PDB file of C-alpha atoms in Angstrom:
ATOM      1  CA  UNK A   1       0.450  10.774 -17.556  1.00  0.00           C
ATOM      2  CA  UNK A   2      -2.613  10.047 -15.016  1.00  0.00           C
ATOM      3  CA  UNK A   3      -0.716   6.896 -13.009  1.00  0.00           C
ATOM      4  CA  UNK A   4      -3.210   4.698 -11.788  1.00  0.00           C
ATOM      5  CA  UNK A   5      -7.182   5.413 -12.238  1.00  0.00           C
ATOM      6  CA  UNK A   6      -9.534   4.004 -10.413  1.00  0.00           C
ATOM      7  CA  UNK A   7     -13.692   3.666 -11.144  1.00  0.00           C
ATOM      8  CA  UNK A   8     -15.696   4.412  -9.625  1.00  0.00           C
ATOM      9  CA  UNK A   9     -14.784   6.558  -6.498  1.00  0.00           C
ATOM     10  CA  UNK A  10     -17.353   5.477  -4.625  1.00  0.00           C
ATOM     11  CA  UNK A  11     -20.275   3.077  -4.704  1.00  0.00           C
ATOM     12  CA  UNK A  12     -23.133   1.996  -2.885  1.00  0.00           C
ATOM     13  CA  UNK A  13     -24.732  -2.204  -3.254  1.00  0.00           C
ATOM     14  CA  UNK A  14     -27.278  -4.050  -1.668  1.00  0.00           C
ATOM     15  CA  UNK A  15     -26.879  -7.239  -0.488  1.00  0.00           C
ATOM     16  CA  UNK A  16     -26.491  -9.941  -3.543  1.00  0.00           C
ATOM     17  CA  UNK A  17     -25.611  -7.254  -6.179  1.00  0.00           C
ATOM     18  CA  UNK A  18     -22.527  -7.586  -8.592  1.00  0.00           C
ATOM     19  CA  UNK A  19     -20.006  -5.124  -9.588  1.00  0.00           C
ATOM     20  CA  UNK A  20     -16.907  -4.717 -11.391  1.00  0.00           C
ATOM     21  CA  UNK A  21     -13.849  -2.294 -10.131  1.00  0.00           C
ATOM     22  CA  UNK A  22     -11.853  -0.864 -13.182  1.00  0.00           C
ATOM     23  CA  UNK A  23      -8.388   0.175 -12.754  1.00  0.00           C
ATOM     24  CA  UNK A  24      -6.023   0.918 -15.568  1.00  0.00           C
ATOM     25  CA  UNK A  25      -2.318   1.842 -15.492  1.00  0.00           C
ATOM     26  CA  UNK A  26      -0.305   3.977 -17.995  1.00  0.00           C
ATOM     27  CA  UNK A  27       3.116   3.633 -17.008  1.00  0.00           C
ATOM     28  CA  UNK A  28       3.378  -0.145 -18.991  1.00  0.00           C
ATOM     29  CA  UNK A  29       4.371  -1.374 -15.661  1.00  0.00           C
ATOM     30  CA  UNK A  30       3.906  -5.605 -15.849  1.00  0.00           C
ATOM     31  CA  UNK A  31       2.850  -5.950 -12.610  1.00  0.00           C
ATOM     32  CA  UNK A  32      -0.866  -4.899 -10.907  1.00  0.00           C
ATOM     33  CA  UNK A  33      -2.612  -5.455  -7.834  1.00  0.00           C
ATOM     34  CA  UNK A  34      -6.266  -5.407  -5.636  1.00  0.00           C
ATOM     35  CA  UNK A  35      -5.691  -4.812  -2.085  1.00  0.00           C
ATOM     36  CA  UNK A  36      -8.185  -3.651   0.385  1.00  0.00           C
ATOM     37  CA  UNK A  37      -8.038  -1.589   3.411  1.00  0.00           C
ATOM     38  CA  UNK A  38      -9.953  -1.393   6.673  1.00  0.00           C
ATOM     39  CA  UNK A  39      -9.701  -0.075   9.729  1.00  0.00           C
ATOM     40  CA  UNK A  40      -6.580  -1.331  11.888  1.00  0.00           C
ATOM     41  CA  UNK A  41      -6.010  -3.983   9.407  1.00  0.00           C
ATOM     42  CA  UNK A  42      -4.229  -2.392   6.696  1.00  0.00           C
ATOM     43  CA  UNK A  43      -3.379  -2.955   3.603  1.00  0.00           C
ATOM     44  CA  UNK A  44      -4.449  -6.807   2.831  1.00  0.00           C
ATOM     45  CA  UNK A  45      -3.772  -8.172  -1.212  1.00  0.00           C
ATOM     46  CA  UNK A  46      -7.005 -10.094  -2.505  1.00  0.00           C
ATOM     47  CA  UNK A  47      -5.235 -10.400  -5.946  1.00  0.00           C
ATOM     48  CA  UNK A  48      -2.121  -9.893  -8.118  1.00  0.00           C
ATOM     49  CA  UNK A  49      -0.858 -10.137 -11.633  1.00  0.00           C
ATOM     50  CA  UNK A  50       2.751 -10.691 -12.178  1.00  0.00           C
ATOM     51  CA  UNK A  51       2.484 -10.152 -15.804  1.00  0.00           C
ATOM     52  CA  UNK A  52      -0.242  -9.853 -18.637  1.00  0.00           C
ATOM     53  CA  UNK A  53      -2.019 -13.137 -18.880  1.00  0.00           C
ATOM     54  CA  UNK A  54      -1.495 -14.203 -15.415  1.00  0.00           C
ATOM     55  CA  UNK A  55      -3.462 -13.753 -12.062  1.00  0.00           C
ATOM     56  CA  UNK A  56      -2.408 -15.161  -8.292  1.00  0.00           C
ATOM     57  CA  UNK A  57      -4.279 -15.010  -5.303  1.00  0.00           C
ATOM     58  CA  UNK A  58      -3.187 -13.027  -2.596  1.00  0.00           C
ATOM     59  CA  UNK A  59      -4.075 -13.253   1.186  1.00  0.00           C
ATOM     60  CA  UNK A  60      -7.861 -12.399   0.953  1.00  0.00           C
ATOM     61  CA  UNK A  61      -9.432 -13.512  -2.376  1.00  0.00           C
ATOM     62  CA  UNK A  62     -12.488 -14.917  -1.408  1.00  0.00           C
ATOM     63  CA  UNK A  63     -15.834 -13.411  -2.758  1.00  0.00           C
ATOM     64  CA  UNK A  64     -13.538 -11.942  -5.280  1.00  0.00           C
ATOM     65  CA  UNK A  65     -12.273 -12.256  -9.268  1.00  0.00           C
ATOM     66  CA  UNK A  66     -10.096 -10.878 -11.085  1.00  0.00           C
ATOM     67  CA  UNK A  67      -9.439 -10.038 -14.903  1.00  0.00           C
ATOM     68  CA  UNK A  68      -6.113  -8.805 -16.489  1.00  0.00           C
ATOM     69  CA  UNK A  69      -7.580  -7.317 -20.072  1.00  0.00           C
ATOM     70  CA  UNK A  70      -4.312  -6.261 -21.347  1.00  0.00           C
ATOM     71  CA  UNK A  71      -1.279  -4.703 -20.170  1.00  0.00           C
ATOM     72  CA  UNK A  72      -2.601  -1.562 -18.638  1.00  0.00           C
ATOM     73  CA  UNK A  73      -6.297  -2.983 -17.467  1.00  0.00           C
ATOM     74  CA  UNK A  74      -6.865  -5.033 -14.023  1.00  0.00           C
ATOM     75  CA  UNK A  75     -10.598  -5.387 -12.747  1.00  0.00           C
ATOM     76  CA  UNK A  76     -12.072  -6.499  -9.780  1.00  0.00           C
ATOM     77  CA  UNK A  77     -15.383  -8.557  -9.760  1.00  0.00           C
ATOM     78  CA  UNK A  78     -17.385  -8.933  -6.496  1.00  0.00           C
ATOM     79  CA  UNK A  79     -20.120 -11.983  -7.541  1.00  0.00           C
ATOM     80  CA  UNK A  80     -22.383 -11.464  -5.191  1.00  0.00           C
ATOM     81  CA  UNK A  81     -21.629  -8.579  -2.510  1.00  0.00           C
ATOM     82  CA  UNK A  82     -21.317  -9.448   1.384  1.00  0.00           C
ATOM     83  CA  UNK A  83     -21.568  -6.473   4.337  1.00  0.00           C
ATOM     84  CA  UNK A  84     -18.202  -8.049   5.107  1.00  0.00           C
ATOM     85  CA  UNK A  85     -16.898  -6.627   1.668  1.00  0.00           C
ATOM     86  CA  UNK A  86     -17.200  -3.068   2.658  1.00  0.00           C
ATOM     87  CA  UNK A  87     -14.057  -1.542   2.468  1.00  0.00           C
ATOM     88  CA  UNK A  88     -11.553   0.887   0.513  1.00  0.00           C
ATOM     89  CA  UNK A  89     -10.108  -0.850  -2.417  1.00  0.00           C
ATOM     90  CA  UNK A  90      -7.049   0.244  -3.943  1.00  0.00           C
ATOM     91  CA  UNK A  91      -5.244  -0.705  -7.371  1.00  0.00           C
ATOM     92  CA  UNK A  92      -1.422  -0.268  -8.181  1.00  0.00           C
ATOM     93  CA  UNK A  93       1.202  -0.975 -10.341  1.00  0.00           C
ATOM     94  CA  UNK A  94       4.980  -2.223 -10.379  1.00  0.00           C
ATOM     95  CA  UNK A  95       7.356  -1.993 -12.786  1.00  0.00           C
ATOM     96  CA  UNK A  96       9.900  -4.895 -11.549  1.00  0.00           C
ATOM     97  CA  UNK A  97      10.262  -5.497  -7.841  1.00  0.00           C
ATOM     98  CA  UNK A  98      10.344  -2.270  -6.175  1.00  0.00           C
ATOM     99  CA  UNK A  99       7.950   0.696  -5.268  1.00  0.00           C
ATOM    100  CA  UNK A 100       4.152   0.522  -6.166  1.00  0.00           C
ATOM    101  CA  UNK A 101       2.264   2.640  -7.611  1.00  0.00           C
ATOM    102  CA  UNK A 102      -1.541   3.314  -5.917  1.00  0.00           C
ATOM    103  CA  UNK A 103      -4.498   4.790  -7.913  1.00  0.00           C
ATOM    104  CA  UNK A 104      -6.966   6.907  -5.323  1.00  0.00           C
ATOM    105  CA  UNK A 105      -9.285   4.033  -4.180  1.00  0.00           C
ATOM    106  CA  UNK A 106     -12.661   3.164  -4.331  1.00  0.00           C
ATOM    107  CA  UNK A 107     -14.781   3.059  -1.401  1.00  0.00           C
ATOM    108  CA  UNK A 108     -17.474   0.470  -1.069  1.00  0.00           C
ATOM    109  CA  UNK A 109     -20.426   0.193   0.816  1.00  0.00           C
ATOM    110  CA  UNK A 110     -22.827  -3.475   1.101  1.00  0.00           C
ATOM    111  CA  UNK A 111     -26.262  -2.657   2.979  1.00  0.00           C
TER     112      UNK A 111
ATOM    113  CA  UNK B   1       7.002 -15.953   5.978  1.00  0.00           C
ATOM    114  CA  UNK B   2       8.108 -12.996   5.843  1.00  0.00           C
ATOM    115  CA  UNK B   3       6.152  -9.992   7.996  1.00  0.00           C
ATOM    116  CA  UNK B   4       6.210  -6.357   9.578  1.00  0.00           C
ATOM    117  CA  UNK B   5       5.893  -5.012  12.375  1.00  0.00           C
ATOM    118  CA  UNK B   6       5.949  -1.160  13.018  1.00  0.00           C
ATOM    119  CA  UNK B   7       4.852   0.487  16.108  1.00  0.00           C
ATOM    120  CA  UNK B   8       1.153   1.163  16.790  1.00  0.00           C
ATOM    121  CA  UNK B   9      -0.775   4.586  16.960  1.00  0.00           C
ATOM    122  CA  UNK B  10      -1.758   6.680  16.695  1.00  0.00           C
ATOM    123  CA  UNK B  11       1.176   9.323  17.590  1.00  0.00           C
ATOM    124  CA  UNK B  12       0.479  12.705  18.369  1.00  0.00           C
ATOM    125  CA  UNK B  13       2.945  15.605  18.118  1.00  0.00           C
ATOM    126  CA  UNK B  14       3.330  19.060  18.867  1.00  0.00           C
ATOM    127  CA  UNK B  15       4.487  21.263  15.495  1.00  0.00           C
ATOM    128  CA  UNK B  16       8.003  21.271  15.549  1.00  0.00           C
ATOM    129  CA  UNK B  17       8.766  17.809  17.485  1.00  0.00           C
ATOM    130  CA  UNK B  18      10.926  15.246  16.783  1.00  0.00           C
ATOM    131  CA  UNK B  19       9.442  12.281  15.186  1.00  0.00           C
ATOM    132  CA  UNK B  20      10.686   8.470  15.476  1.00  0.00           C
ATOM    133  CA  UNK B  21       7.933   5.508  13.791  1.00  0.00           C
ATOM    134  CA  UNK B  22       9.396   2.151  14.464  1.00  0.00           C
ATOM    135  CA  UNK B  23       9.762  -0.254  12.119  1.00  0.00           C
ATOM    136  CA  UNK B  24      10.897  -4.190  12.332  1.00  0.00           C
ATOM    137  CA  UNK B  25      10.737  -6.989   9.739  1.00  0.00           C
ATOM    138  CA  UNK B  26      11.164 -10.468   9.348  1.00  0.00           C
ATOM    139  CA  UNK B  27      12.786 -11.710   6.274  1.00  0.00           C
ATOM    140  CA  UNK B  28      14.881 -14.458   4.263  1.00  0.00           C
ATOM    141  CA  UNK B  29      17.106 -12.773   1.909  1.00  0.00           C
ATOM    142  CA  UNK B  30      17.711  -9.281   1.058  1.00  0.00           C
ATOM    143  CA  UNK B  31      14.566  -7.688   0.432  1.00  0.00           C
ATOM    144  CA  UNK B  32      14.053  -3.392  -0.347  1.00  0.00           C
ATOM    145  CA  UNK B  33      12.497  -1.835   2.260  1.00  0.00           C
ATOM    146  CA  UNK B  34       9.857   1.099   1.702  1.00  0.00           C
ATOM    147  CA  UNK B  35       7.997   3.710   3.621  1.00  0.00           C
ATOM    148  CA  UNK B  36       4.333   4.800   2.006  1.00  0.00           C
ATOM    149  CA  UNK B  37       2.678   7.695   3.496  1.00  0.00           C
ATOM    150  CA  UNK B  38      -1.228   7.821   2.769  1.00  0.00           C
ATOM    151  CA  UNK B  39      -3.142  11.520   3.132  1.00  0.00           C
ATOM    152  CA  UNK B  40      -6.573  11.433   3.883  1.00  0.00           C
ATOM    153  CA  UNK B  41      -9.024  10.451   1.372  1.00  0.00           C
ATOM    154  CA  UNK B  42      -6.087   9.327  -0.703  1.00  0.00           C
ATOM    155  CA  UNK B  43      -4.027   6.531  -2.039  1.00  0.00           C
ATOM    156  CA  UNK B  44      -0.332   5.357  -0.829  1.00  0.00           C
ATOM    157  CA  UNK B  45       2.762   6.703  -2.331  1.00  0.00           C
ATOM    158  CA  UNK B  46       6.311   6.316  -1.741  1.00  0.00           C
ATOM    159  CA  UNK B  47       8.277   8.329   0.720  1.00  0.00           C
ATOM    160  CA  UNK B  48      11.613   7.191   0.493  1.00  0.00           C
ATOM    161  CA  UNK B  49      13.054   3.338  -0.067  1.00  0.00           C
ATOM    162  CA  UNK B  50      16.287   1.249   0.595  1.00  0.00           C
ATOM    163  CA  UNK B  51      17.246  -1.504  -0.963  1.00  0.00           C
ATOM    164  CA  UNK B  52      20.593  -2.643   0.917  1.00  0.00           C
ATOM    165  CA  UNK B  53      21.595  -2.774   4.315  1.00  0.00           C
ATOM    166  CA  UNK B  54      23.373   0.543   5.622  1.00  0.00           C
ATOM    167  CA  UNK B  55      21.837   2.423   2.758  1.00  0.00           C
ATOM    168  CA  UNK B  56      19.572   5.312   3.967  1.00  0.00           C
ATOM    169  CA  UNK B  57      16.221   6.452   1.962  1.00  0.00           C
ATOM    170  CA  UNK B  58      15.087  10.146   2.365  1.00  0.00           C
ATOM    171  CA  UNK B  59      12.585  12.306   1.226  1.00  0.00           C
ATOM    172  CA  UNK B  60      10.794  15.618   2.380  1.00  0.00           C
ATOM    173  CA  UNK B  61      12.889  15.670   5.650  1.00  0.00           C
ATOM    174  CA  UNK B  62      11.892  12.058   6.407  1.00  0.00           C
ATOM    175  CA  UNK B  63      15.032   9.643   6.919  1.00  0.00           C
ATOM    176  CA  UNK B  64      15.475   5.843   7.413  1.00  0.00           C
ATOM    177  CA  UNK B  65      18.810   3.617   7.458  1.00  0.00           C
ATOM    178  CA  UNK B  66      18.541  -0.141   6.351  1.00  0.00           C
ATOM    179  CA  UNK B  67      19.470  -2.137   9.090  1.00  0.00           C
ATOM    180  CA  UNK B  68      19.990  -5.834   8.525  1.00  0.00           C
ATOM    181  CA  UNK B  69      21.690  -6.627  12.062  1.00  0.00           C
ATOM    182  CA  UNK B  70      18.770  -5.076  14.065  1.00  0.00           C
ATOM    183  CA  UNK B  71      16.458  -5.510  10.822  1.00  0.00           C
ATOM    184  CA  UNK B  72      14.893  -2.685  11.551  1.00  0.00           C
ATOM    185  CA  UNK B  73      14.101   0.791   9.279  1.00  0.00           C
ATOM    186  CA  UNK B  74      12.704   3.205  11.812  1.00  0.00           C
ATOM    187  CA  UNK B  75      11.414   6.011  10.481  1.00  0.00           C
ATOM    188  CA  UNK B  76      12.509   9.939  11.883  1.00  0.00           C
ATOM    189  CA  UNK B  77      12.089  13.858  10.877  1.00  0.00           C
ATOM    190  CA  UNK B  78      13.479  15.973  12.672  1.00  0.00           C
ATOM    191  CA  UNK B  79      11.254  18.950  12.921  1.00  0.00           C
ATOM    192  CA  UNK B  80       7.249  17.730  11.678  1.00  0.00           C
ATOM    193  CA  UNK B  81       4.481  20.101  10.796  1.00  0.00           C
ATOM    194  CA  UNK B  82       0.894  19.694  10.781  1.00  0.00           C
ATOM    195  CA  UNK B  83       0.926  18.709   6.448  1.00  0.00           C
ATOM    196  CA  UNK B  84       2.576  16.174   7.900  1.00  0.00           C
ATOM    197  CA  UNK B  85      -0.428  14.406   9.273  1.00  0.00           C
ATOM    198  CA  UNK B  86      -1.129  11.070   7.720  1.00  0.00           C
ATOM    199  CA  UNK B  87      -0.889   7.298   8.144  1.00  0.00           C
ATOM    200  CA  UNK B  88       2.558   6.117   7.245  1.00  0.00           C
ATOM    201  CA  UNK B  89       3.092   2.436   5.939  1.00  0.00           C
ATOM    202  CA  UNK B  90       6.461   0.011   6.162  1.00  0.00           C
ATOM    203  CA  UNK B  91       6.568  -2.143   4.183  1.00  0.00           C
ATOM    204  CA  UNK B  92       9.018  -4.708   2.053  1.00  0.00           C
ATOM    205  CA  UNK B  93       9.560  -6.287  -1.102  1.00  0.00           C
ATOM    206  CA  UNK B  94       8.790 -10.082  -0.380  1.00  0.00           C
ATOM    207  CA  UNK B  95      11.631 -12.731  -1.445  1.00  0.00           C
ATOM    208  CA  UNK B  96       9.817 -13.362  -4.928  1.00  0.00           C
ATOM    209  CA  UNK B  97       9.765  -9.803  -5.907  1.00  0.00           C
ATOM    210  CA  UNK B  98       6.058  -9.832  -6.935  1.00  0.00           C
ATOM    211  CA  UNK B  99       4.569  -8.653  -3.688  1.00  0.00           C
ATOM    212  CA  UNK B 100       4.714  -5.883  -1.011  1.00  0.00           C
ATOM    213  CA  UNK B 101       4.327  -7.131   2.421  1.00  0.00           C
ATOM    214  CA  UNK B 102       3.032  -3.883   4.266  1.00  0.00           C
ATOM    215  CA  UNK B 103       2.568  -3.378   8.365  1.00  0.00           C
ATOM    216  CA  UNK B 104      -0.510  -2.569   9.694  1.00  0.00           C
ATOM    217  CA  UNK B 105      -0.034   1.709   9.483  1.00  0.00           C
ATOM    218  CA  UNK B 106       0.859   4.196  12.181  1.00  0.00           C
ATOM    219  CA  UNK B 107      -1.217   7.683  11.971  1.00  0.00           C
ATOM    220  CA  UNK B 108       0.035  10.858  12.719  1.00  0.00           C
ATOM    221  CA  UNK B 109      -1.423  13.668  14.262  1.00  0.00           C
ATOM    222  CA  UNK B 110       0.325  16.907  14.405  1.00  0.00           C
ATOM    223  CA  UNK B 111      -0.950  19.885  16.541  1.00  0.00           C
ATOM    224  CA  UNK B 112      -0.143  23.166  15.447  1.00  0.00           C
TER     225      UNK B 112
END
């Protein structure tokens, strides 16, 4: 039972470049989630998914999309990478409302 | 809409001290209320959880009570150590039950 993976740990872009975060989930929890963190600011959501088949903004989704494969798969998509977009991204899970579950993070950094 | 507030750091503690993290939130309904601890170079995971007023969470020596009249869910140990050293998160289940409203993170030093 690995939780919540996360790929790749850590990546490098220029300016303009695309990527896609993977995270995957193998507790068949319904709910998943993109958040990322910065310095004294947090944790701030950029997207969720309630359930398969459905995706919701959260507070920072700009520069961002999201795609829920199936039940276990959530990826992030960064179009066309900003400086402001380097950060620590983190995926997790939910079963039902209460506690999430975090994979390790991916740390991103846009020369 | 609903929020958190806990108390700024970071806090730095002798091995051994008592610890208190404040935490205060704002929110309609009856919402669970969580503390995440994050280690360096790591994700968040749960430390303890309440999820009705006067019920107290605990975990690893960490305690918090549930309190709707002062809505508050302050965080305390009573003796830390320097594993203890981290960031620790409030946070809450919003109204909907789909999202975690988190505060901002206190960090923790703790000299040995």
């Amino acid at each position: 039972n690995a939780g919540v993976t996360q790929t790749p740990k850590f990546q490098v872009l220029k300016t303009g470049q695309s990527m896609t975060l993977q995270c995957a989930q193998d507790m068949n929890h319904n709910s998943m989630y993109w958040y990322r963190q910065d310095p004294g600011m947090g944790l701030r959501l950029i997207y969720y998914s309630a359930s398969e088949g459905t995706t919701d903004k959260g507070e920072v989704p700009n520069g961002y999309n999201v795609s829920r494969l199936n039940k276990r798969e959530f990826s992030l998509r960064l179009e066309s990478a900003a400086p402001s977009q380097t950060s620590v991204y983190f995926c997790a899970s939910m079963a039902r409302p209460s506690e999430q579950y975090f994979g390790p993070g991916t740390r991103l950094t846009v020369t | 809409g609903d929020s958190v507030t806990q108390m700024e750091g970071p806090v730095t503690l002798s091995e051994e001290a008592f610890l208190t993290i404040n935490c205060t939130y704002t929110a309609t309904g009856y919402p669970s209320l969580f503390w995440y601890v994050q280690y360096p170079g790591e994700g968040l995971q749960l430390l303890l959880k309440a999820t009705k007023a006067d019920d107290k969470g605990s975990n690893k020596g960490f305690e918090a009570t549930y309190r709707k009249e002062t809505t508050s869910f302050h965080l305390e140990k009573g003796s830390v150590q320097v594993s203890d050293s981290a960031v620790y998160f409030c946070a809450l289940s919003d109204t909907g039950g789909f999202k975690t409203i988190f505060g901002a993170g206190t960090r923790l030093f703790v000299k040995a």
